[in-house]
Each structure stands twice: as structure tokens, then as C-alpha cells.
Coordinates of C-alpha atoms and ligand atoms in Angstrom, one line a residue:
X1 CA 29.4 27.9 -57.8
X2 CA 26.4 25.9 -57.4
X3 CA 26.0 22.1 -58.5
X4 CA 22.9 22.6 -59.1
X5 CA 20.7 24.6 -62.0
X6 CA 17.4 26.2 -60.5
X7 CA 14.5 27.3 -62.2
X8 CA 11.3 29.6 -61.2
X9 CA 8.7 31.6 -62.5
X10 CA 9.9 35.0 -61.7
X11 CA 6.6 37.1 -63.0
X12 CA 2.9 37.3 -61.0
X13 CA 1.1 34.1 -61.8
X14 CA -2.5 36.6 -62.9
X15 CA -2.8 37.3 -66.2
X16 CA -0.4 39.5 -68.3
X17 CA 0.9 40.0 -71.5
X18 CA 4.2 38.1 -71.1
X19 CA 5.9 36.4 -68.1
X20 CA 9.0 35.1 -67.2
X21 CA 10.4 32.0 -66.2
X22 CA 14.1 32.4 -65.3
X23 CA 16.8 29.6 -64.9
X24 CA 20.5 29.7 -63.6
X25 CA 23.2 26.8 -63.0
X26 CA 25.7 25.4 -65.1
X27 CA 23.1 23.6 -67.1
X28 CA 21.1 26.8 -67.8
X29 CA 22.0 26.5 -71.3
X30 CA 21.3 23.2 -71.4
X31 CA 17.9 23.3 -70.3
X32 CA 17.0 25.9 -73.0
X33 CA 18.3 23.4 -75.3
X34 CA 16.4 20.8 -74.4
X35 CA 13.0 22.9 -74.2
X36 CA 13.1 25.3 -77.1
X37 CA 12.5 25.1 -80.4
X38 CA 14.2 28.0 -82.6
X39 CA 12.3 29.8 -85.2
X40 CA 8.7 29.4 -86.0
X41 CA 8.7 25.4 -85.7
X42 CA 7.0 24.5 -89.0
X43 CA 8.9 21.4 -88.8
X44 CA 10.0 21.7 -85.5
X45 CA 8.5 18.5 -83.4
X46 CA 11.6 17.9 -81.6
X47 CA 13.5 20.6 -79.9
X48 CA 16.7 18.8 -80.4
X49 CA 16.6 18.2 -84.3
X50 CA 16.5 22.4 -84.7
X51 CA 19.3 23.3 -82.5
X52 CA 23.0 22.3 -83.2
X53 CA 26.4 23.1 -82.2
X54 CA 26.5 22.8 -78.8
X55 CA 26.9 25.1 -75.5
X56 CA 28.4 28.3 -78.1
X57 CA 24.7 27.7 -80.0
X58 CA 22.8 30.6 -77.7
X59 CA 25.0 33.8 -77.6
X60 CA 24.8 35.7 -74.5
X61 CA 22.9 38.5 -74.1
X62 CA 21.4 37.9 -77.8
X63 CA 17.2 36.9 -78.5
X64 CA 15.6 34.0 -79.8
X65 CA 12.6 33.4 -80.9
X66 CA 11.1 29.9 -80.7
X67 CA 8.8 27.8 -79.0
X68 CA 9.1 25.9 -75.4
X69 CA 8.1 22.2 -76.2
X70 CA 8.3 19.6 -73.9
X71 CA 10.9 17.8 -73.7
X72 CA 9.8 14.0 -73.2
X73 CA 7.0 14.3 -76.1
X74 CA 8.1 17.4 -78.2
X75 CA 4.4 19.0 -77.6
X76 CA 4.5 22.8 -77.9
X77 CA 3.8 24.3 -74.9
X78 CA 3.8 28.0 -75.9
X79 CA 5.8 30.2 -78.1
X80 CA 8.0 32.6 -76.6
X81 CA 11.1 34.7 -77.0
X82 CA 14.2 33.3 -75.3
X83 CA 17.9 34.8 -73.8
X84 CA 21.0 33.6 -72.2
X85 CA 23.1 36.0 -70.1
X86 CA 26.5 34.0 -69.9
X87 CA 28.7 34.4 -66.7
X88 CA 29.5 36.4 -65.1
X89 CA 27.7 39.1 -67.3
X90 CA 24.6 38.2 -65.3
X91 CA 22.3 38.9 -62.2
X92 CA 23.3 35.8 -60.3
X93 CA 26.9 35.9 -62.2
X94 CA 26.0 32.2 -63.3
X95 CA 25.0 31.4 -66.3
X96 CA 21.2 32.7 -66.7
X97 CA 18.3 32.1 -69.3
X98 CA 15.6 34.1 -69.5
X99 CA 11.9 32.9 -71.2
X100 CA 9.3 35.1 -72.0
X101 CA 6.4 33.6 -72.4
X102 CA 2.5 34.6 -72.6
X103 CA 1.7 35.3 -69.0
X104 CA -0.7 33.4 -68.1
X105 CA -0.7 30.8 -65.1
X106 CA -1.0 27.8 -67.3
X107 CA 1.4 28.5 -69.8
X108 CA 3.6 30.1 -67.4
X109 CA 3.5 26.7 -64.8
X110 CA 3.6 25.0 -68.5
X111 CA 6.9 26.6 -69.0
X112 CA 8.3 26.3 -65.5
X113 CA 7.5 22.4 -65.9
X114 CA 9.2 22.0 -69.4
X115 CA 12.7 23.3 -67.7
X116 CA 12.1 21.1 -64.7
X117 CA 11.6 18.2 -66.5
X118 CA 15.2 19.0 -68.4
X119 CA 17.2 18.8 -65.5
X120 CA 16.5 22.1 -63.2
X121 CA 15.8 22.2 -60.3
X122 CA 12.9 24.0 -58.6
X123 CA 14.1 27.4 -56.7
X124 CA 13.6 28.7 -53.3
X125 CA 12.5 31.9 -52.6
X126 CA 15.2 34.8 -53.5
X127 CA 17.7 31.9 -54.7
X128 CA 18.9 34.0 -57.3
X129 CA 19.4 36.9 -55.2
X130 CA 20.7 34.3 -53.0
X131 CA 23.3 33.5 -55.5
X132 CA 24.0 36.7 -56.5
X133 CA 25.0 37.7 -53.0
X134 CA 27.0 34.5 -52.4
X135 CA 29.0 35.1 -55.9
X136 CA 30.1 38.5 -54.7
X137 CA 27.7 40.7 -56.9
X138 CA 25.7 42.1 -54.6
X139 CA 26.4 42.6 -50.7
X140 CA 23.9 41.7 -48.1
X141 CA 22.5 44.8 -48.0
X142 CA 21.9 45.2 -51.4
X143 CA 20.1 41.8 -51.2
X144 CA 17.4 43.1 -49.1
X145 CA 17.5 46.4 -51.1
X146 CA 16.2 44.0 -54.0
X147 CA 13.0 43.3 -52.0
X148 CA 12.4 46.9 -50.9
X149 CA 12.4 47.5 -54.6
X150 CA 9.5 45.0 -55.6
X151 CA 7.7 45.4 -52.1
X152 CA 8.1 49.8 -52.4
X153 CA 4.5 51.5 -52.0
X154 CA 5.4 54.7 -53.0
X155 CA 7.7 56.3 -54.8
X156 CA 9.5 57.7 -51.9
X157 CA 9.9 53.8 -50.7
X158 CA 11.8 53.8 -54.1
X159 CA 14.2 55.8 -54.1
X160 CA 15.0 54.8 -50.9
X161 CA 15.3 51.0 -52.1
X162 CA 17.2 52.2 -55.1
X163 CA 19.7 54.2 -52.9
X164 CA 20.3 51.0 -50.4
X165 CA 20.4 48.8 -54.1
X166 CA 23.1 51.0 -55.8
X167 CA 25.0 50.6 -52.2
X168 CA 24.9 54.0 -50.5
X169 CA 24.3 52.4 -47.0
X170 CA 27.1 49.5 -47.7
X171 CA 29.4 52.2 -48.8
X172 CA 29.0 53.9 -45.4
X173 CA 29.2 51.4 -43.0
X174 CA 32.2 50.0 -44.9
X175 CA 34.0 53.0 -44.5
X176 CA 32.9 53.0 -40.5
X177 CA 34.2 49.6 -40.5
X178 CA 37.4 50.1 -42.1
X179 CA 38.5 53.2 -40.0
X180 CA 37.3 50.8 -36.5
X181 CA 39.9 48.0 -37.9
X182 CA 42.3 50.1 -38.2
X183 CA 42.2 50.9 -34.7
X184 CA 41.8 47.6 -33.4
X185 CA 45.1 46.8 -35.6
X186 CA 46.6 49.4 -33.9
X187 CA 45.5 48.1 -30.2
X188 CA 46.1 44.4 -31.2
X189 CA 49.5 45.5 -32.2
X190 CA 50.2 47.0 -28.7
X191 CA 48.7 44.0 -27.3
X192 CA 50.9 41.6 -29.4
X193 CA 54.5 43.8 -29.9
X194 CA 54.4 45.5 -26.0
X195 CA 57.6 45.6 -25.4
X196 CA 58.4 46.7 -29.4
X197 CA 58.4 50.4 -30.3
X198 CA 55.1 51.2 -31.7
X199 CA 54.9 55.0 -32.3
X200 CA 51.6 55.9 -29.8
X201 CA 48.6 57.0 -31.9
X202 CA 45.7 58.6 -30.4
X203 CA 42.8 55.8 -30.0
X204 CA 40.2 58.0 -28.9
X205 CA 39.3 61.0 -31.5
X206 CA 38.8 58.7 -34.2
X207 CA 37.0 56.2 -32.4
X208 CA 34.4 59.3 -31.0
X209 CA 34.3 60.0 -34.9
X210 CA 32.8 56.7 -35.8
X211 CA 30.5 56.7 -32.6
X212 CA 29.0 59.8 -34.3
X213 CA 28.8 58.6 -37.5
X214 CA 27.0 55.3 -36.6
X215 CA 24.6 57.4 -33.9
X216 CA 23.7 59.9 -36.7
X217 CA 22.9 56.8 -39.1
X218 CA 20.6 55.3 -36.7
X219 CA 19.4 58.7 -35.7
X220 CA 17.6 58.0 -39.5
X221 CA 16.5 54.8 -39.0
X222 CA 12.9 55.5 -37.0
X223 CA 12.1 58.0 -40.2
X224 CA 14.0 55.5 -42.7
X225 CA 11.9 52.6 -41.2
X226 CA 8.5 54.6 -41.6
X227 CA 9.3 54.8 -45.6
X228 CA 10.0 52.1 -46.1
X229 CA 7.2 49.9 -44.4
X230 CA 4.6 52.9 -43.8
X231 CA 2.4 53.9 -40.7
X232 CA -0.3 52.1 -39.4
X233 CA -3.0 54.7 -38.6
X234 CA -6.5 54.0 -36.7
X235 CA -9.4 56.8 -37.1
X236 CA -11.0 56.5 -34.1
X237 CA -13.9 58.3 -32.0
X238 CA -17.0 58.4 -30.3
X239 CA -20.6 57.3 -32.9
X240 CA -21.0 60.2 -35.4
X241 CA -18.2 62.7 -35.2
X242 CA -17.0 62.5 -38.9
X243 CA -14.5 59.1 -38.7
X244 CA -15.5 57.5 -42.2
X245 CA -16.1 61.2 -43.3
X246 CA -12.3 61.6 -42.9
X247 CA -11.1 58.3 -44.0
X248 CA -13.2 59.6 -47.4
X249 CA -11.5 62.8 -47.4
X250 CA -7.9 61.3 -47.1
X251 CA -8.1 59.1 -49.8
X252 CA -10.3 61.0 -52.0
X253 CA -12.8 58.6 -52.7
X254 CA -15.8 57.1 -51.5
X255 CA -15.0 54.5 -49.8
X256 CA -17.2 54.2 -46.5
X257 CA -20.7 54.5 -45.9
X258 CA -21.3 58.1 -44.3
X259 CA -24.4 58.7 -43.0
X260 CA -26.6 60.9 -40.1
X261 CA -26.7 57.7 -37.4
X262 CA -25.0 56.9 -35.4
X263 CA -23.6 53.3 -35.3
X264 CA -23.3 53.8 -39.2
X265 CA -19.8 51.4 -39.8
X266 CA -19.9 48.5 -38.0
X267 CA -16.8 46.6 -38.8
X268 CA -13.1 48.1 -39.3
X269 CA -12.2 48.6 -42.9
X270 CA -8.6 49.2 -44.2
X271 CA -7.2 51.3 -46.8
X272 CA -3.6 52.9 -48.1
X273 CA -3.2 56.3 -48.4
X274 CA -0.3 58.3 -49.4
X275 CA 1.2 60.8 -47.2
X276 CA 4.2 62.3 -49.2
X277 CA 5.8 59.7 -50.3
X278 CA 5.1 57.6 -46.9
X279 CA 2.6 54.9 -47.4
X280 CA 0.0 54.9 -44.5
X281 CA -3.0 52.7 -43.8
X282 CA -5.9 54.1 -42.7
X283 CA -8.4 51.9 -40.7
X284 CA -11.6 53.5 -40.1
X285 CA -13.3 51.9 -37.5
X286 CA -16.8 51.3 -35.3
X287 CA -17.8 54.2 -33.2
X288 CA -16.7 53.8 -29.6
X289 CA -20.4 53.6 -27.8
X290 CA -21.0 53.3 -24.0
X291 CA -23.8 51.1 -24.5
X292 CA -24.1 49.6 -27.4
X293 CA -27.3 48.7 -28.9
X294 CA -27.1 45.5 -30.4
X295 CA -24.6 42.4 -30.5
X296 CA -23.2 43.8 -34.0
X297 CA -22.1 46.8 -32.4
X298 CA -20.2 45.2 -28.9
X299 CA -18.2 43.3 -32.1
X300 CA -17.7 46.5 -34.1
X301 CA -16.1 48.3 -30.8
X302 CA -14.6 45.2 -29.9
X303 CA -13.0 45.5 -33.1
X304 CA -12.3 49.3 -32.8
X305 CA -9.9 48.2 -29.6
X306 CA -7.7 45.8 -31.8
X307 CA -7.3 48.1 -34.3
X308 CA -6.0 50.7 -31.9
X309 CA -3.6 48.2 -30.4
X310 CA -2.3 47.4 -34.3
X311 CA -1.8 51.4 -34.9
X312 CA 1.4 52.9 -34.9
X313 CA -0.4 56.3 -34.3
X314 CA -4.3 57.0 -33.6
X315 CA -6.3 59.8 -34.9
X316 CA -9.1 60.5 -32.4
X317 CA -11.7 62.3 -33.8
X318 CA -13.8 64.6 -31.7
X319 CA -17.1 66.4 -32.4
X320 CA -16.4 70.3 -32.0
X321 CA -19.6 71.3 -32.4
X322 CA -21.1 69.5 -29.1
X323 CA -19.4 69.5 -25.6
X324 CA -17.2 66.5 -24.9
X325 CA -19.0 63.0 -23.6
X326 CA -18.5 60.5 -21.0
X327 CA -17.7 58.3 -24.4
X328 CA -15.0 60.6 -25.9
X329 CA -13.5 60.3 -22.7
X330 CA -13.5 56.5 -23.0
X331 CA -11.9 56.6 -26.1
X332 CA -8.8 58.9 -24.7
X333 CA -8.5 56.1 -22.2
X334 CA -8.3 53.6 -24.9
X335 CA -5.6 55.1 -26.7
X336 CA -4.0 55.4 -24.0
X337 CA 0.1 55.7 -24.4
X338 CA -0.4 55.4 -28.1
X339 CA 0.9 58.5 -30.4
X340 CA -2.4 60.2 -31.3
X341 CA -3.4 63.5 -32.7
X342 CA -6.7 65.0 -31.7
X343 CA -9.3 65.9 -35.1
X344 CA -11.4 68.5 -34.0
X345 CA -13.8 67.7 -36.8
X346 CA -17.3 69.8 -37.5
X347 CA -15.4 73.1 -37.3
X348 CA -17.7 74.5 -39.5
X349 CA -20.7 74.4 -37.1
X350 CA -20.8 76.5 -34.2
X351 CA -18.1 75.3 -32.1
X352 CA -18.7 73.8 -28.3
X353 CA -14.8 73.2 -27.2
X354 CA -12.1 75.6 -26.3
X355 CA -8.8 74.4 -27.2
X356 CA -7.8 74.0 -23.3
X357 CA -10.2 71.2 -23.7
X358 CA -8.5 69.3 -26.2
X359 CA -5.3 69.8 -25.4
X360 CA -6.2 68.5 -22.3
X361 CA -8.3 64.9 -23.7
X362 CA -4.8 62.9 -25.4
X363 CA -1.6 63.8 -23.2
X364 CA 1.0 65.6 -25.8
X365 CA -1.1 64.6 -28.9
X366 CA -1.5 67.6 -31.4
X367 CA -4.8 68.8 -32.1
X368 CA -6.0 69.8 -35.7
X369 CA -9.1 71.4 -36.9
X370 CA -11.1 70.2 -39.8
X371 CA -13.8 70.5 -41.3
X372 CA -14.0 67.2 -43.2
X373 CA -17.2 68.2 -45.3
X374 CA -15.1 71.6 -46.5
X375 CA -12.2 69.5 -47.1
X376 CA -10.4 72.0 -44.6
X377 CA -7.5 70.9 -42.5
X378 CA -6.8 67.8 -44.5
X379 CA -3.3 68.9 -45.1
X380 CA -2.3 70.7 -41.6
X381 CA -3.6 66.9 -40.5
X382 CA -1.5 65.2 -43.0
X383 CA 1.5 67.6 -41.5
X384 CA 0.7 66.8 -37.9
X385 CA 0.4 62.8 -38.6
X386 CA 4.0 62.7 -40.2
X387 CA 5.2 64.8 -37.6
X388 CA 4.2 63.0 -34.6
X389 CA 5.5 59.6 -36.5
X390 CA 8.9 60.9 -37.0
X391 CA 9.2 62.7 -33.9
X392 CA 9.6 66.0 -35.4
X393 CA 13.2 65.2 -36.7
X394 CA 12.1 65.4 -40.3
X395 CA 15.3 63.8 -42.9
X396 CA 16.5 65.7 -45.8
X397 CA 15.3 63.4 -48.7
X398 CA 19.0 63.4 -50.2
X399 CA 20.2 62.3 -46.8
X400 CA 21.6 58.6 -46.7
X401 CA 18.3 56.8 -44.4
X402 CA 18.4 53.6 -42.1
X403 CA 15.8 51.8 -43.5
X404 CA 15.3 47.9 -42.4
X405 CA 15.0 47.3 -38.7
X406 CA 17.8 44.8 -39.1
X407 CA 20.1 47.4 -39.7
X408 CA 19.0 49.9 -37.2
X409 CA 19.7 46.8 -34.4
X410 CA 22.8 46.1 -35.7
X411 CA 23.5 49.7 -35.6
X412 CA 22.3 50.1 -32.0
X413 CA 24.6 47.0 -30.9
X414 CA 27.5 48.2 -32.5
X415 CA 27.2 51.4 -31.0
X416 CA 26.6 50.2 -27.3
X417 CA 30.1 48.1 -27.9
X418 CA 31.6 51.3 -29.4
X419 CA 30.0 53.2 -26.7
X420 CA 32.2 50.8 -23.8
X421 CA 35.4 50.9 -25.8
X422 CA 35.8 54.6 -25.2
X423 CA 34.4 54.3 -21.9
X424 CA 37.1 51.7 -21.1
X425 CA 39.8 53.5 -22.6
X426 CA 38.8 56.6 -20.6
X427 CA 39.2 54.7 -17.0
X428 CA 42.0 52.6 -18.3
X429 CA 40.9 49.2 -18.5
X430 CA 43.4 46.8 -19.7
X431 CA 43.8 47.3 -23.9
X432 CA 43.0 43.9 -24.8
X433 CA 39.4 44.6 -23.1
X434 CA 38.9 47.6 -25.2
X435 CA 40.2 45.7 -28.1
X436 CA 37.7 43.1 -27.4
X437 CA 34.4 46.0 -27.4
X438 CA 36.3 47.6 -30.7
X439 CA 36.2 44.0 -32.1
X440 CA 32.2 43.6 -31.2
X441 CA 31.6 46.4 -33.2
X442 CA 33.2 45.4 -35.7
X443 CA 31.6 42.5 -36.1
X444 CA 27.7 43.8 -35.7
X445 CA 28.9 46.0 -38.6
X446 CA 29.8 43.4 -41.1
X447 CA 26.3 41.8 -40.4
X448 CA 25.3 44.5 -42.3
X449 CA 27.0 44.0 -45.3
X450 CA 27.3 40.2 -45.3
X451 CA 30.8 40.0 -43.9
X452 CA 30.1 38.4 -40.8
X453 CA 26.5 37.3 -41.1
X454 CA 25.6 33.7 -40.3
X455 CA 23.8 30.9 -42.2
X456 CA 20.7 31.3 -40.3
X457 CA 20.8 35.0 -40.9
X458 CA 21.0 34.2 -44.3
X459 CA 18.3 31.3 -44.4
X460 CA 15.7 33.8 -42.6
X461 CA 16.3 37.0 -45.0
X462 CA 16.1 35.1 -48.4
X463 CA 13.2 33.1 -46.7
X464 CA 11.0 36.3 -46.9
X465 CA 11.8 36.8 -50.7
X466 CA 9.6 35.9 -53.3
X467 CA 10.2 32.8 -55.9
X468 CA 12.0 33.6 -58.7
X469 CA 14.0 36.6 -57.3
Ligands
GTP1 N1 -21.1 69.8 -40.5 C1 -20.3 68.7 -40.7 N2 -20.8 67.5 -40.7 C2 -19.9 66.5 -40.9 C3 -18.5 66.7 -41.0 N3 -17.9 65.5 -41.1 C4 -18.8 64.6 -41.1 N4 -20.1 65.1 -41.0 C5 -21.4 64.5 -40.9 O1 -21.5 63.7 -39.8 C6 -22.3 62.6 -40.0 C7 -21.5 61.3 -39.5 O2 -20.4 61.1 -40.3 P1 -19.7 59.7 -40.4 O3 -18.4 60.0 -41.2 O4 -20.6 58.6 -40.8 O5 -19.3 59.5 -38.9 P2 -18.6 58.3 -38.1 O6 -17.8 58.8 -37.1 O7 -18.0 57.4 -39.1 O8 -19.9 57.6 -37.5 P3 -20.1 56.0 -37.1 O9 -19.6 55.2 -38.2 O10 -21.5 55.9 -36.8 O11 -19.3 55.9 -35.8 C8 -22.6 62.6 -41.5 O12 -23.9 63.1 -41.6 C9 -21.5 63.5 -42.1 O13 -22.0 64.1 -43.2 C10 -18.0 68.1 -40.9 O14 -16.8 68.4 -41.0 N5 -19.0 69.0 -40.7
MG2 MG1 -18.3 55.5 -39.6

């Protein structure tokens, strides 16, 4: 338990009917005492004169209505609704008060100000997650699960969060962990009781289980990691073939200029886009030109090249309906190495390319007709983006998925130290050796749920929370 009571405003600061400002400590209660004023204050200058009886006055998980006042001059700051969730019955399983206020910036920061100047503390981004974790209600990766349900694009990115917050993930790699220390016992036993008769157990099958297990979870995680954080995806393409048409198309709205000249966008323009349940930015960008005409333009391609390096996958849009140019050549060459899939757009006008042709422009990238201004091929596009993203190893959705690269690391490591504990046992080494791999593993598991993660480790995944959660 923490010394100190902290305090933060744990809604949006824009407007909004009602926000939020949440405290925990041991002097949560306290601070509502000192800042509220129950019932509808008629007579109600100081906070203190309307509240008796002491720390049993709030009841937990009970509402009151009341005004925040402040608590040097007794000046009503706002009227608001007000609720204390006793421990351990609450999120950070300290005691916990809840205002709601009107949510506005001013009376929200009003609020926050009132409790601050009554003895909390202001908190640190995901403090009370922070707590939550450190009180044993939540394991590490539940923690982060809490961000990837405020920061989920889609509803896909949901569920996902949702699975990782109810603990499907730390249930797992638990288990996985569980069965590895029980072999390690096992080998540190030998180790310590060698000349003792300790019945011999077969090491290997079950440690060949859990290498299976932990290479099929991280056989998730490219997929799992694509939900949760989406695809970066840059339209690009020679002047005029159809780029901003598309970008249109895919989000079903107007959002580019489209027009007969070439040269039309000049600067790259971003946009969000969801592909069954993945969220995946689009950036529609300058045409590619060999010589551009103007100084607007060199910046616009310039632009076009830093975009492609950003992408995760490129979409190269070609021009069916004329043979291919020195400049969609170019373009191949830029996205060079990059996953792409060729848009064989215009399909609807006579058509000028065999598919030899491109097949042959974007080594192993997929090619798709369209016809953007028929709104035909959109979904067979769609298909072929999330295919080429995920490799073509597409995830059942009720499958448990690897979501946060910090897992699918941790994963990796504690596979390669799995990986040389069988190898070791295979050519004999020395048991204290393999122990010593086993161990490693281990370890890099627990990192996942908190049981062996570091301050620092801590310090840089609550840094990346928000205030107030
Ligand atoms: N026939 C036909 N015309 C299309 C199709 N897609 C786009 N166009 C037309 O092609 C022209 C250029 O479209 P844009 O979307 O502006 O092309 P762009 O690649 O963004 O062009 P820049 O921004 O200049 O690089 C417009 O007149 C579109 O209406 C298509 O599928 N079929
Ligand atoms: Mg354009």
C-alpha cells in the first residue's frame, strides 16, 4: 500500500456531458470530505459543517449528490455526483472516489485542483493501473490489456483487448510456465540429491510440448500484432492512374481531390480505413513523375518516397488501360523489398497489359483488378491486402492471439532458451547447463505476466498510459 493518495482527471479534457476526476490512497475519503458538499448546499458554504461522522460517512459503492467546493474558501466549484469504492472492492484495490462532474476543461481542472489542494497528490500516467497491478488485481498483462481497450480502433482490436483483459493470454503462459518449473524442479533435484534415488522422469516429451505451445503462440503474434495496432498502407503510382480514386473508394467518401490531370494531389494525405475488423491507414500520395514540373511537385514525390518507407505494405497502382512507362517502372524500384500488391486500375477501358506483365513489375506482390469508378475489385483488394499482411496464415477469431510486440519477444527469447535446453539434453551436456536454459525460459515467461519484470520495465509500460488510468 501506497503512502500517498493520488488524484487525476480520468475523462477527455473537450467538452462532454460529465467527466471524471478519480482519486485513490488512504486519504481518498478524506479528500471527498474536505471538497464536497452533500445535498443541494442551500446552506452549504463550508464543506465541513455538512458532513459528519467520520471515515464510515461515505458508504462504499453508494452515490452522493453534492457540490465540489474548495476547500481553503468554501467557493463552489461545480455540482457533481460523488462515490467511494472502499478496499479492496475497487479498481486499484485502495480505497477509490469517484467525481462526476460537468465535463468541461474548466470545471473538470476546477475539480482536479479542489482534491489537490486537500491533500492528493497529482498522478502519473496509468498510476492506477499501476497500483492495481502492484496490489495483485490485475497481472502485467492485463495492465497493458487496459490500454489496448481505450487505444482499440475497431471492434476487432476489442475483443482482442478484452480477451488479453479477462486474462486468456496470462492464463496460458502460466500454465506453460508452471509445467517448465516443474521440470526444472525435477533437473535441480538431480543436480542437488545425485547420489539420492530420484525415480528418472522423462525431460524431453514435455519439454517438446511446451516448445510447441510457445511457437504456436508466437506463430499468432505477426496477425495479433496487425489488430491490434493496424497496417500502415501507401497508395502509390505513376500521375493519373486512379490513386486518390481508390483512396475514395476505400473509405467511401470523398475525401481527395480527383481530377483528369495529372499532378492533381500534391501532398500525402492520411486516412483510417477499416479492413475487417483491422484498422488500416491509407496514405494517398503525389504521383511518382520523372520530371516533375514545378518545385511543388519534386516535394510532393519527395513526400511519396517517405511515405513508402513508413508503409507496412504498398499498393502500386497501375494504369491498365495504357502500356507500362519508364515512370511505373520507377515506382516498382521504389518499393522495392516492401510487401506490395499490384492495382490494375482502369479495367473498365480497353485494356493494354497482359497479366505476364504485372506479375512481372513488383516481385511476389499479388495483382488485383479494379475498376475504381465501377467500384469493382474493392473487396478481392481488401482480401489480397490482409492476405499479404498476415502472410496467408489467417487466425481463427476465437483463437487465443499474441498481440503486443513485447510479448511476441519475450515469446521468441524464451523459445530460443527452450529451443537449447532440448538441444543440450539431446547431446548430453552436463544437467545443470540445461537447467540453466530451462531456467531462462522461465524467466522471459514471467516477464509476461509481471512475475519477473523489472522496475524499468515497469516505469516504461505505465509511462505510455494515459493520466488518470
Ligand atoms: N475509366 C476509369 N477512370 C478512372 C478510374 N479510376 C480513376 N479514374 C479517373 O482517372 C483520373 C485520375 O484519377 P485520380 O484519382 O485523380 O488519379 P491519381 O493517381 O490520384 O492522380 P495524381 O494525384 O495526379 O497522381 C480521374 O479522371 C478519374 O476519374 C477507373 O477505374 N476507370
Ligand atoms: Mg491523386
Amino acid at each position: 500500500m501506497y503512502e500517498d493518495t493520488i488524484a487525476a482527471i480520468s475523462t477527455s479534457l473537450g467538452e462532454a456531458g460529465i467527466g471524471v476526476v478519480r482519486i485513490s490512497g488512504q486519504q481518498a475519503t478524506n479528500v471527498l470530505r474536505r471538497v464536497f458538499s452533500c445535498g443541494t448546499g442551500a446552506s452549504s458554504s463550508s464543506p465541513l459543517s455538512t458532513i459528519q461522522g467520520g471515515e464510515s460517512f461515505f458508504e462504499s459503492h453508494k452515490v452522493y449528490y453534492g457540490r465540489i467546493v474548495d476547500p481553503n474558501t468554501g467557493d463552489v466549484v461545480d455540482e457533481a455526483l460523488a462515490f467511494c469504492m472502499l478496499a479492496p472492492r475497487s479498481y486499484t484495490r485502495e480505497d477509490v472516489v469517484e467525481i462526476h462532474c460537468h465535463g468541461g476543461p474548466v470545471p473538470l481542472q476546477g475539480v482536479l485542483l479542489a482534491t489537490l489542494q486537500a491533500g492528493a497528490r497529482l498522478a502519473e500516467p496509468g498510476e492506477f493501473t499501476l497500483r492495481a497491478y502492484l496490489n495483485g488485481r490485475i497481472d502485467l498483462a492485463q495492465a497493458e490489456a487496459v490500454a489496448d481497450v481505450i487505444r482499440a480502433r475497431t471492434e476487432r482490436g476489442l475483443d482482442l483487448a478484452m480477451k488479453g483483459l479477462r486474462g486468456q493470454l496470462s492464463g496460458r503462459v502460466r500454465e506453460l510456465r508452471q509445467q517448465l518449473l516443474r521440470q526444472l524442479a525435477y533437473l535441480e533435484a538431480t543436480i542437488d540429491f545425485a547420489e539420492d534415488d530420484i525415480p528418472e522422469e522423462d525431460v524431453r516429451a514435455p519439454l517438446e510440448d511446451c516448445l510447441s505451445a510457445v511457437g504456436m503462440l508466437l506463430d499468432t503474434a505477426d496477425q495479433g500484432i496487425i489488430c491490434r495496432q493496424g497496417l500502415r498502407v501507401a497508395i502509390v503510382g505513376r500521375p493519373n492512374v486512379g490513386k486518390s480514386s481508390l483512396l475514395n473508394a476505400l473509405l467511401r467518401s470523398d475525401r481527395a481531390i480527383v481530377t483528369p490531370l495529372a499532378g492533381t494531389t500534391r501532398d500525402t494525405l492520411e486516412e483510417t480505413a477499416n479492413f475487417s475488423g483491422i484498422p488500416v491507414c491509407l496514405m494517398d500520395t503525389a504521383g511518382i513523375a520523372a520530371e516533375p514540373l514545378d518545385p511543388v511537385e519534386r516535394l510532393g514525390i519527395e513526400r511519396s518516397r517517405r511515405a513508402i518507407e513508413e508503409a507496412d505494405l504498398c499498393l502500386m497502382v497501375v494504369d491498365s488501360s495504357t502500356p507500362l512507362q519508364a515512370e511505373d517502372r520507377e515506382v516498382a524500384l521504389a518499393i522495392r523489398g516492401k510487401p506490395a500488391v499490384v492495382v490494375a486500375n482502369k479495367a473498365d477501358l480497353a485494356v493494354a497489359l497482359s497479366s505476364e506483365q504485372l506479375e512481372g513489375l513488383v516481385s511476389c506482390a499479388p495483382v488485383v483488378w479494379t475498376s475504381v469508378s465501377r467500384a469493382e475489385g474493392l473487396d478481392r483488394l481488401r482480401d489480397a491486402v490482409l492476405q499479404s499482411a498476415i502472410s496467408g496464415r489467417a487466425v481463427q477469431s476465437d483463437e487465443l492471439l499474441v498481440s503486443n510486440p513485447r510479448h511476441k519477444e519475450i515469446l521468441s527469447r524464451a523459445l530460443d532458451h527452450l529451443r537449447d535446453a532440448l538441444s543440450g539434453h539431446e547431446s548430453g551436456l552436463p544437467v545443470d547447463c540445461i537447467a540453466t536454459d530451462l531456467r531462462a525460459s522461465v524467466d522471459a515467461l514471467g516477464e509476461i505476466t509481471g512475475e519477473t519484470a523489472s522496475e524499468d520495465l515497469l516505469e516504461t509500460i505505465f509511462s505510455h498510459f494515459c493520466v488518470g488510468k
